[in-house]
Coordinates of C-alpha atoms and ligand atoms in Angstrom, one line a residue:
Chain A
M442 CA 13.5 -22.6 8.6
K443 CA 14.6 -20.0 11.2
I444 CA 12.8 -16.7 10.9
A445 CA 13.7 -13.5 12.7
V446 CA 11.1 -10.8 12.9
C447 CA 12.4 -7.3 13.8
V448 CA 9.9 -5.5 16.0
K449 CA 10.1 -2.1 17.6
Q450 CA 8.3 -0.4 20.4
V451 CA 7.1 3.0 19.5
P452 CA 4.9 5.7 20.9
D453 CA 1.2 5.0 20.2
S454 CA 0.5 6.6 16.8
W455 CA -2.6 8.2 18.3
A456 CA -0.5 10.0 21.0
E457 CA 0.9 13.5 20.6
K458 CA 4.7 13.1 20.2
K459 CA 7.2 15.7 21.3
M460 CA 10.9 16.3 21.4
G461 CA 12.7 16.1 24.8
A462 CA 15.3 18.7 25.9
D463 CA 18.1 16.4 24.6
G464 CA 16.9 16.6 21.0
R465 CA 15.4 13.1 21.1
L466 CA 11.9 11.8 21.0
D467 CA 10.4 12.1 24.5
R468 CA 9.5 8.4 25.0
A469 CA 8.7 8.7 28.7
S470 CA 5.6 10.9 28.4
V471 CA 3.7 8.8 25.9
D472 CA 2.2 5.3 25.9
C473 CA 4.3 2.9 23.9
V474 CA 3.1 0.0 21.8
L475 CA 4.3 -2.5 19.3
N476 CA 4.9 -0.6 16.0
D477 CA 1.6 -1.2 14.0
L478 CA 3.5 -2.2 10.9
D479 CA 5.5 -4.8 12.7
E480 CA 2.3 -6.7 13.5
Y481 CA 2.0 -7.4 9.8
A482 CA 5.6 -8.7 9.8
V483 CA 4.7 -11.1 12.7
E484 CA 1.5 -12.2 10.9
E485 CA 3.4 -12.9 7.7
A486 CA 6.0 -15.0 9.6
L487 CA 3.2 -17.0 11.2
K488 CA 1.4 -17.5 7.9
L489 CA 4.7 -18.8 6.3
V490 CA 5.2 -21.3 9.1
E491 CA 1.6 -22.5 9.1
A492 CA 1.7 -23.0 5.4
N493 CA 4.8 -25.1 5.7
S494 CA 4.1 -27.0 8.9
P495 CA 2.8 -30.6 9.0
T496 CA 0.3 -29.5 11.7
S497 CA -0.6 -26.2 10.0
E498 CA 0.4 -24.5 13.2
A499 CA 3.3 -22.4 14.4
G500 CA 5.2 -23.5 17.4
E501 CA 6.8 -26.8 18.4
G502 CA 6.2 -29.5 15.9
S503 CA 6.1 -27.1 13.0
G504 CA 9.8 -27.6 12.2
H505 CA 10.3 -23.9 12.1
T506 CA 11.0 -21.1 14.6
I507 CA 10.0 -17.5 14.8
T508 CA 12.3 -15.3 17.0
L509 CA 11.5 -11.7 17.6
I510 CA 14.4 -9.3 17.7
C511 CA 14.0 -5.9 19.3
M512 CA 16.4 -3.2 20.3
G513 CA 15.0 -0.7 22.8
P514 CA 14.7 0.3 26.4
E515 CA 13.9 -2.4 29.0
K516 CA 10.2 -1.7 28.8
A517 CA 10.2 -2.7 25.2
T518 CA 9.6 -6.2 26.4
E519 CA 5.9 -5.2 26.8
A520 CA 5.7 -4.8 23.0
V521 CA 7.6 -8.0 22.5
R522 CA 5.1 -9.8 24.7
K523 CA 2.2 -8.8 22.4
A524 CA 4.0 -10.3 19.4
L525 CA 4.7 -13.5 21.4
S526 CA 1.0 -13.8 22.2
M527 CA 0.3 -13.6 18.5
G528 CA 2.3 -16.8 18.2
A529 CA 6.1 -16.1 17.8
D530 CA 8.3 -18.6 19.7
D531 CA 10.8 -16.5 21.6
A532 CA 12.5 -13.2 21.6
I533 CA 15.8 -11.4 22.0
V534 CA 15.7 -7.9 23.4
I535 CA 18.9 -5.8 23.1
T536 CA 18.9 -3.1 25.7
D537 CA 21.8 -1.0 26.9
P538 CA 22.1 2.5 28.2
A539 CA 24.8 3.2 25.5
L540 CA 22.1 2.6 22.8
A541 CA 19.9 5.5 23.8
G542 CA 19.6 7.9 20.9
S543 CA 21.0 5.5 18.3
D544 CA 20.5 6.5 14.6
A545 CA 19.5 4.1 11.9
L546 CA 23.1 3.2 11.1
A547 CA 23.8 2.2 14.8
T548 CA 20.5 0.4 15.1
S549 CA 21.0 -1.6 12.0
S550 CA 24.5 -2.6 13.1
V551 CA 23.2 -3.9 16.4
L552 CA 20.3 -5.8 14.8
A553 CA 22.6 -7.3 12.2
K554 CA 24.9 -8.7 14.8
A555 CA 22.0 -10.3 16.7
I556 CA 20.7 -11.8 13.4
K557 CA 24.2 -13.1 12.4
D558 CA 24.6 -14.8 15.7
G559 CA 21.2 -16.5 15.4
D560 CA 21.9 -18.0 11.9
F561 CA 18.5 -17.1 10.4
D562 CA 17.3 -17.9 7.0
L563 CA 14.8 -15.1 6.8
V564 CA 14.4 -11.7 8.4
I565 CA 11.0 -10.0 8.3
C566 CA 10.5 -6.3 9.1
G567 CA 7.7 -3.8 8.9
T568 CA 8.3 -1.2 6.2
E569 CA 8.6 1.7 8.6
S570 CA 8.5 2.5 12.3
T571 CA 5.8 5.0 13.0
D572 CA 8.1 7.2 15.1
A573 CA 11.2 7.5 13.0
R574 CA 9.5 6.9 9.6
M575 CA 12.8 6.3 7.8
S576 CA 12.1 3.0 6.1
V577 CA 15.8 2.3 5.8
I578 CA 16.5 -0.4 8.5
P579 CA 15.5 -3.3 6.2
S580 CA 17.7 -2.2 3.3
M581 CA 20.6 -1.5 5.7
L582 CA 20.2 -5.0 7.2
A583 CA 20.3 -6.5 3.7
E584 CA 23.5 -4.6 3.0
R585 CA 25.2 -5.5 6.3
L586 CA 24.2 -9.2 6.2
G587 CA 24.7 -9.8 2.5
F588 CA 21.2 -11.1 2.4
A589 CA 18.9 -10.6 -0.6
Q590 CA 16.7 -7.5 -0.2
L591 CA 13.0 -8.1 -0.8
T592 CA 11.3 -5.0 0.6
F593 CA 7.9 -3.3 0.4
A594 CA 6.3 -6.7 -0.2
G595 CA 2.5 -6.5 -0.8
S596 CA 2.4 -10.3 -1.3
L597 CA 4.9 -13.1 -0.6
M598 CA 5.4 -16.6 -1.9
L599 CA 7.8 -19.3 -0.8
E600 CA 8.7 -22.2 -3.3
G601 CA 11.5 -24.4 -2.2
S602 CA 14.1 -22.0 -1.0
T603 CA 13.1 -19.2 -3.4
I604 CA 11.1 -16.2 -2.1
S605 CA 9.0 -14.2 -4.5
I606 CA 7.3 -10.9 -3.7
A607 CA 5.3 -8.2 -5.3
R608 CA 7.2 -5.0 -4.4
Q609 CA 4.6 -2.2 -4.0
T610 CA 5.9 1.4 -4.1
E611 CA 4.8 4.7 -5.5
F612 CA 6.2 3.6 -8.9
G613 CA 3.9 0.6 -9.2
V614 CA 4.4 -3.1 -8.7
E615 CA 7.7 -5.0 -9.3
Q616 CA 7.8 -8.8 -9.2
M617 CA 11.0 -9.8 -7.5
S618 CA 12.5 -13.1 -6.3
A619 CA 15.6 -14.4 -4.6
P620 CA 17.0 -17.4 -2.8
M621 CA 17.2 -17.4 1.0
P622 CA 18.7 -15.9 3.1
A623 CA 16.7 -12.7 2.6
V624 CA 15.5 -9.6 4.4
I625 CA 11.8 -8.9 3.7
S626 CA 9.8 -5.9 4.6
V627 CA 6.0 -5.9 4.4
V628 CA 3.5 -3.2 3.6
E629 CA 0.2 -3.2 5.5
K630 CA -1.8 -4.5 2.5
I631 CA -0.1 -7.9 2.8
N632 CA -2.4 -9.5 5.5
E633 CA -4.7 -8.8 8.4
P634 CA -2.8 -9.3 11.7
R635 CA -4.6 -11.7 14.1
Y636 CA -5.6 -10.6 17.6
P637 CA -3.8 -12.6 20.3
S638 CA -6.2 -15.3 21.6
F639 CA -6.6 -16.0 25.3
K640 CA -4.6 -19.2 24.9
G641 CA -1.9 -17.2 23.1
I642 CA -1.7 -14.6 25.8
M643 CA -1.3 -17.3 28.5
A644 CA 1.3 -19.2 26.4
A645 CA 3.3 -16.0 25.9
K646 CA 3.8 -15.6 29.6
K647 CA 5.9 -18.8 29.5
K648 CA 7.9 -17.9 26.4
T649 CA 11.6 -17.0 26.7
I650 CA 12.7 -13.4 26.3
T651 CA 16.5 -13.2 26.4
T652 CA 17.8 -9.7 27.3
K653 CA 21.2 -8.9 25.9
T654 CA 23.6 -6.0 26.4
L655 CA 26.1 -4.8 23.9
A656 CA 28.8 -6.7 25.8
D657 CA 26.7 -9.9 25.4
L658 CA 26.7 -9.3 21.7
G659 CA 30.4 -8.6 21.7
I660 CA 30.2 -5.2 20.1
T661 CA 30.5 -1.6 21.3
A662 CA 28.1 1.2 20.7
Q663 CA 28.5 3.2 17.6
S664 CA 27.8 6.9 18.1
S665 CA 25.1 8.5 16.1
W666 CA 26.4 10.0 12.8
S667 CA 23.7 12.6 12.5
E668 CA 22.7 15.2 15.1
V669 CA 19.7 17.3 15.8
K670 CA 20.8 20.9 16.2
D671 CA 17.4 22.3 17.4
S672 CA 13.7 21.6 17.2
Q673 CA 10.6 23.7 17.4
V674 CA 7.1 22.7 17.9
R675 CA 5.0 24.1 15.1
P676 CA 2.1 26.2 16.3
P677 CA -0.8 23.8 16.0
R678 CA -2.7 24.4 12.8
G679 CA -5.6 26.6 13.9
A680 CA -8.9 25.6 12.5
G681 CA -10.0 28.2 10.0
I682 CA -13.4 29.1 8.6
K683 CA -16.1 26.5 8.9
I684 CA -19.4 26.9 7.1
V685 CA -22.5 24.8 7.0
D686 CA -23.7 24.1 3.5
E687 CA -27.2 25.5 3.1
G688 CA -27.2 25.3 -0.6
E689 CA -24.3 27.6 -1.3
G690 CA -21.4 25.5 0.1
G691 CA -19.8 24.8 -3.3
K692 CA -19.9 28.4 -4.4
K693 CA -18.5 29.6 -1.1
L694 CA -15.7 27.1 -1.4
V695 CA -14.7 28.4 -4.8
E696 CA -14.9 32.0 -3.6
F697 CA -12.4 31.0 -0.8
L698 CA -10.1 29.4 -3.4
E699 CA -10.3 32.5 -5.6
E700 CA -9.6 34.9 -2.7
R701 CA -6.5 32.9 -1.9
K702 CA -5.6 32.9 -5.6
L703 CA -5.5 29.1 -5.6
V704 CA -7.6 28.8 -8.7
Chain B
M305 CA 34.9 24.4 -5.5
S306 CA 33.1 21.8 -3.5
N307 CA 31.1 19.3 -5.5
V308 CA 27.6 17.9 -4.6
L309 CA 26.4 14.6 -6.2
I310 CA 22.7 14.3 -7.0
L311 CA 21.2 11.0 -8.1
V312 CA 19.0 11.1 -11.2
D313 CA 15.9 9.3 -10.2
H314 CA 13.9 8.0 -13.2
V315 CA 10.6 6.1 -13.6
G316 CA 9.8 4.5 -16.9
G317 CA 12.3 6.7 -18.8
I318 CA 11.0 9.9 -17.3
V319 CA 13.1 12.2 -15.0
P320 CA 10.8 13.7 -12.4
R321 CA 10.8 17.3 -11.4
A322 CA 12.3 16.3 -8.1
V323 CA 15.7 15.9 -9.7
G324 CA 15.5 19.6 -10.6
E325 CA 14.8 20.3 -7.0
L326 CA 17.9 18.3 -5.9
A327 CA 20.0 20.4 -8.4
T328 CA 18.5 23.6 -6.9
F329 CA 19.5 22.5 -3.4
G330 CA 22.9 21.3 -4.6
K331 CA 23.7 24.7 -6.1
R332 CA 23.3 26.3 -2.7
V333 CA 26.3 24.2 -1.5
G334 CA 28.6 23.9 -4.5
S335 CA 28.8 22.7 -8.1
V336 CA 26.4 20.0 -9.0
T337 CA 27.3 16.6 -10.5
A338 CA 24.3 14.5 -11.6
V339 CA 24.7 10.7 -11.6
I340 CA 22.7 8.6 -14.0
C341 CA 22.5 4.9 -13.3
S342 CA 20.5 3.2 -16.1
S343 CA 20.6 0.9 -19.0
K344 CA 19.1 3.6 -21.3
S345 CA 21.0 6.7 -20.2
A346 CA 20.7 8.6 -23.5
D347 CA 17.0 9.1 -23.0
L348 CA 17.6 10.6 -19.6
I349 CA 20.5 13.1 -20.3
S350 CA 18.5 15.4 -22.5
Q351 CA 15.8 15.7 -19.8
L352 CA 18.4 17.4 -17.5
S353 CA 19.0 20.3 -19.8
T354 CA 16.9 22.9 -17.9
F355 CA 18.3 22.0 -14.5
A356 CA 21.2 23.6 -12.7
I357 CA 23.7 20.8 -13.4
D358 CA 27.4 21.3 -14.1
K359 CA 28.5 17.8 -14.9
V360 CA 26.8 14.5 -15.6
I361 CA 28.3 11.1 -14.8
V362 CA 26.8 8.2 -16.6
C363 CA 27.0 4.7 -15.3
E364 CA 25.5 2.3 -17.8
G365 CA 24.4 -1.2 -17.1
V366 CA 21.4 -3.6 -17.4
E367 CA 22.1 -4.4 -13.7
F368 CA 20.4 -1.2 -12.7
E369 CA 17.1 -2.6 -14.0
K370 CA 17.6 -6.1 -12.5
Y371 CA 18.9 -5.1 -9.1
S372 CA 17.9 -1.5 -8.9
V373 CA 18.6 -0.6 -5.2
S374 CA 21.8 -2.4 -4.5
A375 CA 23.4 -1.8 -7.9
T376 CA 22.7 1.9 -7.7
A377 CA 24.2 2.1 -4.2
Q378 CA 27.3 0.3 -5.4
A379 CA 27.7 2.6 -8.4
L380 CA 27.3 5.7 -6.2
Q381 CA 30.0 4.4 -3.9
T382 CA 32.3 4.2 -6.9
V383 CA 31.4 7.7 -7.9
I384 CA 32.0 9.0 -4.4
A385 CA 35.4 7.5 -4.3
K386 CA 36.3 9.2 -7.6
E387 CA 34.7 12.6 -7.0
S388 CA 35.1 13.1 -3.3
P389 CA 31.9 15.2 -3.0
I390 CA 30.9 17.0 0.1
A391 CA 27.4 15.6 0.1
V392 CA 25.1 13.2 -1.8
L393 CA 21.5 14.2 -2.4
I394 CA 18.8 11.7 -3.3
T395 CA 15.0 11.9 -3.7
S396 CA 12.9 10.7 -0.7
S397 CA 11.1 8.0 -2.6
A398 CA 10.8 4.4 -1.3
R399 CA 13.7 3.4 -3.6
G400 CA 15.7 6.6 -3.0
K401 CA 15.7 6.1 0.7
E402 CA 16.7 2.4 0.4
I403 CA 19.6 3.4 -1.9
A404 CA 20.6 6.0 0.6
G405 CA 20.4 3.5 3.4
R406 CA 22.7 1.0 1.7
L407 CA 25.1 3.7 0.6
A408 CA 25.3 5.1 4.1
V409 CA 26.3 1.6 5.3
R410 CA 28.8 1.1 2.5
C411 CA 30.5 4.5 2.9
E412 CA 30.2 4.7 6.7
S413 CA 28.4 8.0 6.4
G414 CA 25.7 9.6 8.4
L415 CA 22.2 9.8 6.8
I416 CA 19.3 12.2 7.0
T417 CA 16.0 11.3 5.3
D418 CA 12.9 13.3 4.3
A419 CA 14.5 16.7 4.5
I420 CA 12.3 19.6 3.3
D421 CA 15.0 22.2 3.1
L422 CA 18.8 22.4 3.0
D423 CA 21.0 25.4 3.6
S424 CA 24.5 26.2 2.2
S425 CA 26.2 24.6 5.2
L426 CA 24.3 21.3 4.8
V427 CA 22.0 21.8 7.7
A428 CA 18.7 20.0 6.8
T429 CA 15.2 20.9 8.0
Q430 CA 12.9 18.0 8.7
S431 CA 9.3 18.0 9.6
V432 CA 8.6 15.2 12.1
F433 CA 5.8 13.6 14.1
G434 CA 3.2 14.1 11.4
G435 CA 4.2 17.7 10.8
S436 CA 3.9 18.9 14.4
T437 CA 7.6 19.5 15.0
T438 CA 10.4 21.1 12.8
V439 CA 13.9 19.8 13.4
H440 CA 17.3 21.1 12.1
S441 CA 19.9 18.4 11.8
S442 CA 23.3 17.7 10.2
V443 CA 25.5 14.8 9.5
S444 CA 28.6 14.5 11.7
H445 CA 30.5 11.6 10.1
G446 CA 31.5 10.7 6.6
V447 CA 30.0 12.2 3.4
P448 CA 26.5 13.5 4.3
I449 CA 23.8 11.5 2.5
I450 CA 20.6 13.4 2.5
T451 CA 17.2 12.5 1.0
L452 CA 14.9 15.3 0.1
R453 CA 11.1 15.2 -0.2
S454 CA 9.8 16.4 -3.5
N455 CA 7.8 19.6 -3.8
A456 CA 10.0 21.3 -1.3
V457 CA 11.5 24.1 -3.5
D458 CA 10.9 25.9 -6.7
V459 CA 13.2 24.5 -9.4
V460 CA 15.9 27.0 -10.6
Q461 CA 16.2 26.9 -14.3
D462 CA 19.6 26.8 -16.0
S463 CA 20.5 26.4 -19.6
N464 CA 24.2 25.7 -19.2
T465 CA 25.2 22.5 -21.1
P466 CA 26.8 20.1 -18.6
V467 CA 29.9 18.1 -19.4
V468 CA 29.1 14.4 -19.7
E469 CA 31.4 11.7 -18.6
N470 CA 31.1 7.9 -18.6
L471 CA 32.2 5.8 -15.7
A472 CA 32.6 2.1 -15.8
V473 CA 31.3 0.4 -12.6
T474 CA 31.5 -3.2 -11.5
F475 CA 28.7 -5.1 -9.8
D476 CA 30.5 -7.7 -7.8
G477 CA 28.8 -7.3 -4.5
V478 CA 25.3 -6.9 -5.9
D479 CA 22.2 -8.2 -4.2
K480 CA 20.8 -11.6 -5.2
A481 CA 17.2 -10.3 -5.5
V482 CA 16.2 -9.9 -9.1
V483 CA 13.4 -7.8 -10.6
T484 CA 11.5 -10.1 -13.0
S485 CA 8.7 -7.8 -14.2
V486 CA 7.5 -4.3 -13.7
E487 CA 4.0 -2.9 -13.8
P488 CA 4.2 0.9 -13.6
A489 CA 1.5 2.7 -11.6
V490 CA -1.1 4.1 -14.0
K491 CA -1.1 7.8 -14.0
G492 CA -4.0 8.6 -16.3
G493 CA -2.6 11.9 -17.4
R494 CA -2.8 13.4 -13.9
P495 CA 0.3 14.8 -12.1
E496 CA 2.2 12.6 -9.7
L497 CA 0.8 12.8 -6.2
T498 CA 3.9 14.0 -4.4
E499 CA 4.8 16.5 -7.1
A500 CA 1.3 18.0 -7.6
S501 CA 0.7 21.6 -6.3
I502 CA -2.9 20.7 -5.7
V503 CA -4.2 17.4 -4.4
V504 CA -7.9 16.4 -4.2
S505 CA -8.6 13.3 -2.0
G506 CA -11.6 11.1 -1.4
G507 CA -12.4 8.9 1.5
R508 CA -15.0 6.5 2.7
G509 CA -17.5 9.3 2.3
T510 CA -17.4 8.9 -1.5
D511 CA -18.9 5.5 -1.1
G512 CA -16.8 4.3 -4.0
N513 CA -17.9 7.0 -6.4
F514 CA -14.8 9.1 -7.1
A515 CA -16.3 10.8 -10.2
P516 CA -16.9 14.2 -8.6
V517 CA -13.5 14.1 -6.8
E518 CA -11.8 13.3 -10.2
E519 CA -13.8 15.9 -12.0
F520 CA -12.9 18.6 -9.5
A521 CA -9.2 17.5 -9.6
D522 CA -9.1 17.7 -13.3
L523 CA -10.5 21.2 -13.4
L524 CA -7.8 22.3 -11.0
G525 CA -5.0 20.3 -12.7
A526 CA -4.7 18.4 -9.4
A527 CA -3.6 14.9 -8.5
V528 CA -6.1 12.5 -6.9
G529 CA -5.4 11.0 -3.4
A530 CA -7.4 8.6 -1.2
S531 CA -7.7 7.7 2.4
R532 CA -6.8 4.2 3.5
A533 CA -10.5 3.4 3.9
A534 CA -10.9 4.1 0.2
T535 CA -7.8 2.1 -0.9
D536 CA -8.7 -0.8 1.4
A537 CA -12.1 -1.0 -0.2
G538 CA -10.4 -1.2 -3.6
W539 CA -12.0 2.1 -4.8
Y540 CA -8.6 3.6 -5.6
P541 CA -5.1 2.1 -6.0
H542 CA -2.8 1.9 -3.1
A543 CA -0.3 4.1 -4.9
N544 CA -2.7 7.0 -4.3
Q545 CA -3.0 6.5 -0.6
V546 CA -2.1 9.6 1.5
G547 CA -1.0 9.2 5.1
Q548 CA 1.3 7.4 7.4
T549 CA 1.4 4.2 5.3
G550 CA 0.9 6.0 2.1
K551 CA 2.5 9.0 0.6
T552 CA 3.3 12.3 2.4
V553 CA 2.2 15.2 0.3
S554 CA 2.8 18.9 0.9
P555 CA 0.9 20.7 -1.8
Q556 CA -0.2 24.4 -2.1
L557 CA -3.8 23.1 -1.7
Y558 CA -5.2 19.9 -0.3
V559 CA -8.9 19.2 -0.6
A560 CA -10.2 16.4 1.6
C561 CA -13.6 15.0 0.5
G562 CA -15.5 12.6 2.8
I563 CA -12.4 12.0 4.9
S564 CA -12.6 12.0 8.7
G565 CA -9.0 13.1 9.3
A566 CA -7.7 10.3 11.4
I567 CA -4.2 11.0 12.8
Q568 CA -2.7 8.5 10.3
H569 CA -4.2 10.4 7.4
R570 CA -3.2 13.8 8.8
A571 CA 0.4 12.5 9.1
G572 CA 0.6 12.5 5.3
M573 CA -1.0 15.9 4.5
Q574 CA -0.8 18.2 7.6
T575 CA 2.0 20.3 6.1
S576 CA 0.0 21.3 3.1
K577 CA -0.1 25.1 2.7
T578 CA -3.9 25.4 2.5
I579 CA -6.3 22.7 3.6
V580 CA -10.0 22.5 2.5
A581 CA -12.4 19.9 3.8
I582 CA -15.9 18.8 2.9
N583 CA -17.5 16.5 5.4
K584 CA -21.1 15.7 6.5
D585 CA -20.0 15.4 10.2
P586 CA -19.4 18.8 11.8
D587 CA -17.2 17.1 14.5
A588 CA -14.9 15.4 12.0
P589 CA -11.3 15.9 13.1
I590 CA -10.3 17.0 9.6
F591 CA -12.0 20.4 10.4
D592 CA -9.4 21.0 13.2
V593 CA -6.7 21.4 10.5
A594 CA -8.8 22.9 7.7
D595 CA -8.4 26.5 6.6
F596 CA -11.8 26.3 5.1
G597 CA -14.3 23.6 5.9
V598 CA -17.7 22.9 4.5
V599 CA -20.1 20.9 6.6
G600 CA -22.1 19.2 3.9
D601 CA -22.6 16.4 1.5
L602 CA -19.8 16.1 -1.0
F603 CA -22.2 15.0 -3.7
A604 CA -23.9 18.4 -3.4
V605 CA -20.9 20.6 -2.6
L606 CA -18.5 19.3 -5.3
P607 CA -20.9 19.5 -8.3
Q608 CA -21.8 23.1 -7.3
A609 CA -18.1 24.0 -6.9
I610 CA -17.4 22.4 -10.3
G611 CA -20.3 24.5 -11.8
A612 CA -18.9 27.7 -10.2
L613 CA -15.4 27.0 -11.6
Q614 CA -16.7 26.4 -15.1
A615 CA -19.0 29.5 -15.1
Ligands
FAD1366 C1 -1.1 1.1 10.9 C2 -2.2 2.0 10.3 C3 -1.8 2.8 9.2 C4 -2.7 3.6 8.6 N1 -2.3 4.4 7.6 C5 -3.2 5.2 7.0 C6 -2.8 6.0 5.9 O1 -1.7 6.0 5.4 N2 -3.7 6.8 5.3 C7 -5.0 6.9 5.8 O2 -5.8 7.7 5.2 N3 -5.4 6.2 6.8 C8 -4.5 5.3 7.4 N4 -4.9 4.5 8.5 C9 -6.4 4.4 8.7 C10 -7.0 5.6 9.5 O3 -6.9 5.3 10.9 C11 -8.5 5.8 9.2 O4 -9.1 4.5 9.4 C12 -8.7 6.2 7.7 O5 -7.9 7.3 7.4 C13 -10.2 6.5 7.6 O6 -10.5 6.9 6.2 P1 -11.7 7.8 5.9 O7 -11.5 9.1 6.6 O8 -11.9 7.8 4.5 O9 -12.9 7.0 6.5 P2 -13.8 7.3 7.8 O10 -13.0 7.5 9.0 O11 -14.9 6.3 7.8 O12 -14.5 8.7 7.5 C14 -15.4 9.0 6.4 C15 -15.9 10.4 6.6 O13 -16.7 10.7 5.5 C16 -17.8 11.5 5.9 N5 -18.9 11.3 4.9 C17 -19.6 10.2 4.7 N6 -20.5 10.5 3.6 C18 -20.2 11.7 3.2 C19 -20.8 12.6 2.2 N7 -21.7 12.1 1.3 N8 -20.3 13.8 2.1 C20 -19.3 14.3 2.9 N9 -18.8 13.6 3.9 C21 -19.2 12.3 4.0 C22 -18.1 11.0 7.3 O14 -18.7 12.0 8.1 C23 -16.7 10.6 7.8 O15 -16.1 11.7 8.6 C24 -4.0 3.7 9.1 C25 -4.4 2.9 10.2 C26 -3.5 2.1 10.8 C27 -3.9 1.3 12.0
AMP1367 N1 15.0 -0.7 17.4 C1 14.5 -1.6 16.6 N2 14.4 -2.9 17.0 C2 13.9 -3.9 16.2 N3 13.4 -3.7 14.9 C3 13.5 -2.4 14.4 C4 14.1 -1.3 15.2 N4 14.0 -0.2 14.5 C5 13.5 -0.5 13.3 N5 13.2 -1.9 13.2 C6 12.6 -2.6 12.1 O1 12.8 -1.9 10.9 C7 11.5 -1.5 10.3 C8 11.7 -0.2 9.6 O2 12.0 0.8 10.6 P1 12.5 2.3 10.2 O3 13.6 2.1 9.2 O4 13.0 2.9 11.5 O5 11.4 3.1 9.6 C9 10.5 -1.6 11.5 O6 9.2 -1.8 11.0 C10 11.1 -2.8 12.3 O7 10.7 -4.0 11.7

């Protein structure tokens, strides 16, 4: 089985994010990390391989490969390195000045081309990137690749070449299944991502990260089809009234709600 | 007159209020054509009667149940080819956004997700980075596909009876993933989280006892939310989680009980109009965004507030 895991480098979710003068996220002024949710995608790929490997381990001898696919600036390799130290085998990083400011449509077309070239059976993504928060790349990949779409997976099972998931959304839980090839996205309930071990960190230094440009992929950049006209930082929400409960806290709370005509 | 398509979202045979919001936004731009993709469309048409809708196009098929996302995207593409709308509006639910994503690829159209407002020239307002920044954006290629968050606008009522047309659609390119069973989220008579005008949430501070949170919520007619610590512990279903990996809510009033206010939680509730917090720890970050904060034990404060409301 050849598994691709799509991982993105994003600003640390604890960091304050702001817009640059060009109407794009200012990525230079913040610490960037592996998208939290993509760690769950890497973990699920590792679990799938371990469950189907004669040695119960990922890596050589398992009969399966896990390749990370990442589109981003050159420094995105740092995030990729972390996913390699968790146990993925190798990585492809697509980086090109022409890709700066790509929207979801452009991003998905680049990722789809890299996936097509690699002849993968399974593509695993996080459900959303913590910066863009669109949750659309996995479904766009399924559309572009003609793969089955198994997204928002809260659990996953592989039997033969059939994948079954429990799709967890606000509407409830749907059981879904499809033959491979498929695009899967995982919600954070699905597993507990492992911490890279010392051995894993050392091994990751020797793993191959192939950097590709658009020309290497044989495609040209697609311009963004949506544009930001302007952006304003909202005045930070000032803290309001704070009282200490000395026996009247509940009453005072209700008085506040009544004053604001909220009850 | 220009024509705007809106997709009629439906869950368990119920059309949510959010569809009325799409119609309200659509009317700002042109006449509104609602598209129903379902195997039981008759149950849905009557629920549209109070919304500002000029025409209803019905695409009927069991495929919509079996392959919901890809079949709906395919049907919408057929409707777009026939109607040449100037925009397509879809609810920002997990499914709505995925349909929008596939449709954007199929139609080679630009996509905007999670808009909270839309003006007559199709400029969308988005609130990004956990509510800290407001952005105006527009689509520059193809038929603009825009998903709108629910609870963003007051629904304009309209009693005009829309024309109903049936449209046959084919499902040749449909996805191979099949839905084999559905277990709807239990609502328990409370309003849906993203639609409620008041949300009362509980966190780790409830220590698993949501009774006072629920009682307070029911008195206010509110939905109940939870922090990830509470859903992880199994105290409340995942469907009720508020935050970065849960739902984004923007109610008139948000009451956080025993929630510290981690950035991932705030990302899902920071744009609420009024925020009230109850927390034992005076330094909890939730107080930085609260309009009214009570430093105290929720098991003392909530029962007293419930008593005061009932008095
Ligand atoms: C990838 C990722 C995604 C995440 N997504 C989300 C998300 O979507 N939503 C989310 O909520 N979190 C999310 N988190 C988790 C988030 O970082 C916090 O861990 C979580 O929000 C904490 O929940 P809490 O406030 O209930 O618990 P805690 O942080 O433990 O806070 C409990 C609070 O209750 C107070 N308290 C205790 N007892 C009482 C009492 N009797 N009366 C009053 N107050 C009391 C305490 O003072 C404390 O402030 C995510 C984290 C990651 C890494
Ligand atoms: N630039 C990228 N490179 C690799 N994977 C990505 C990229 N952008 C998004 N993804 C994948 O798509 C998922 C959903 O992202 P999004 O649609 O941006 O919210 C992420 O969790 C990643 O798995």
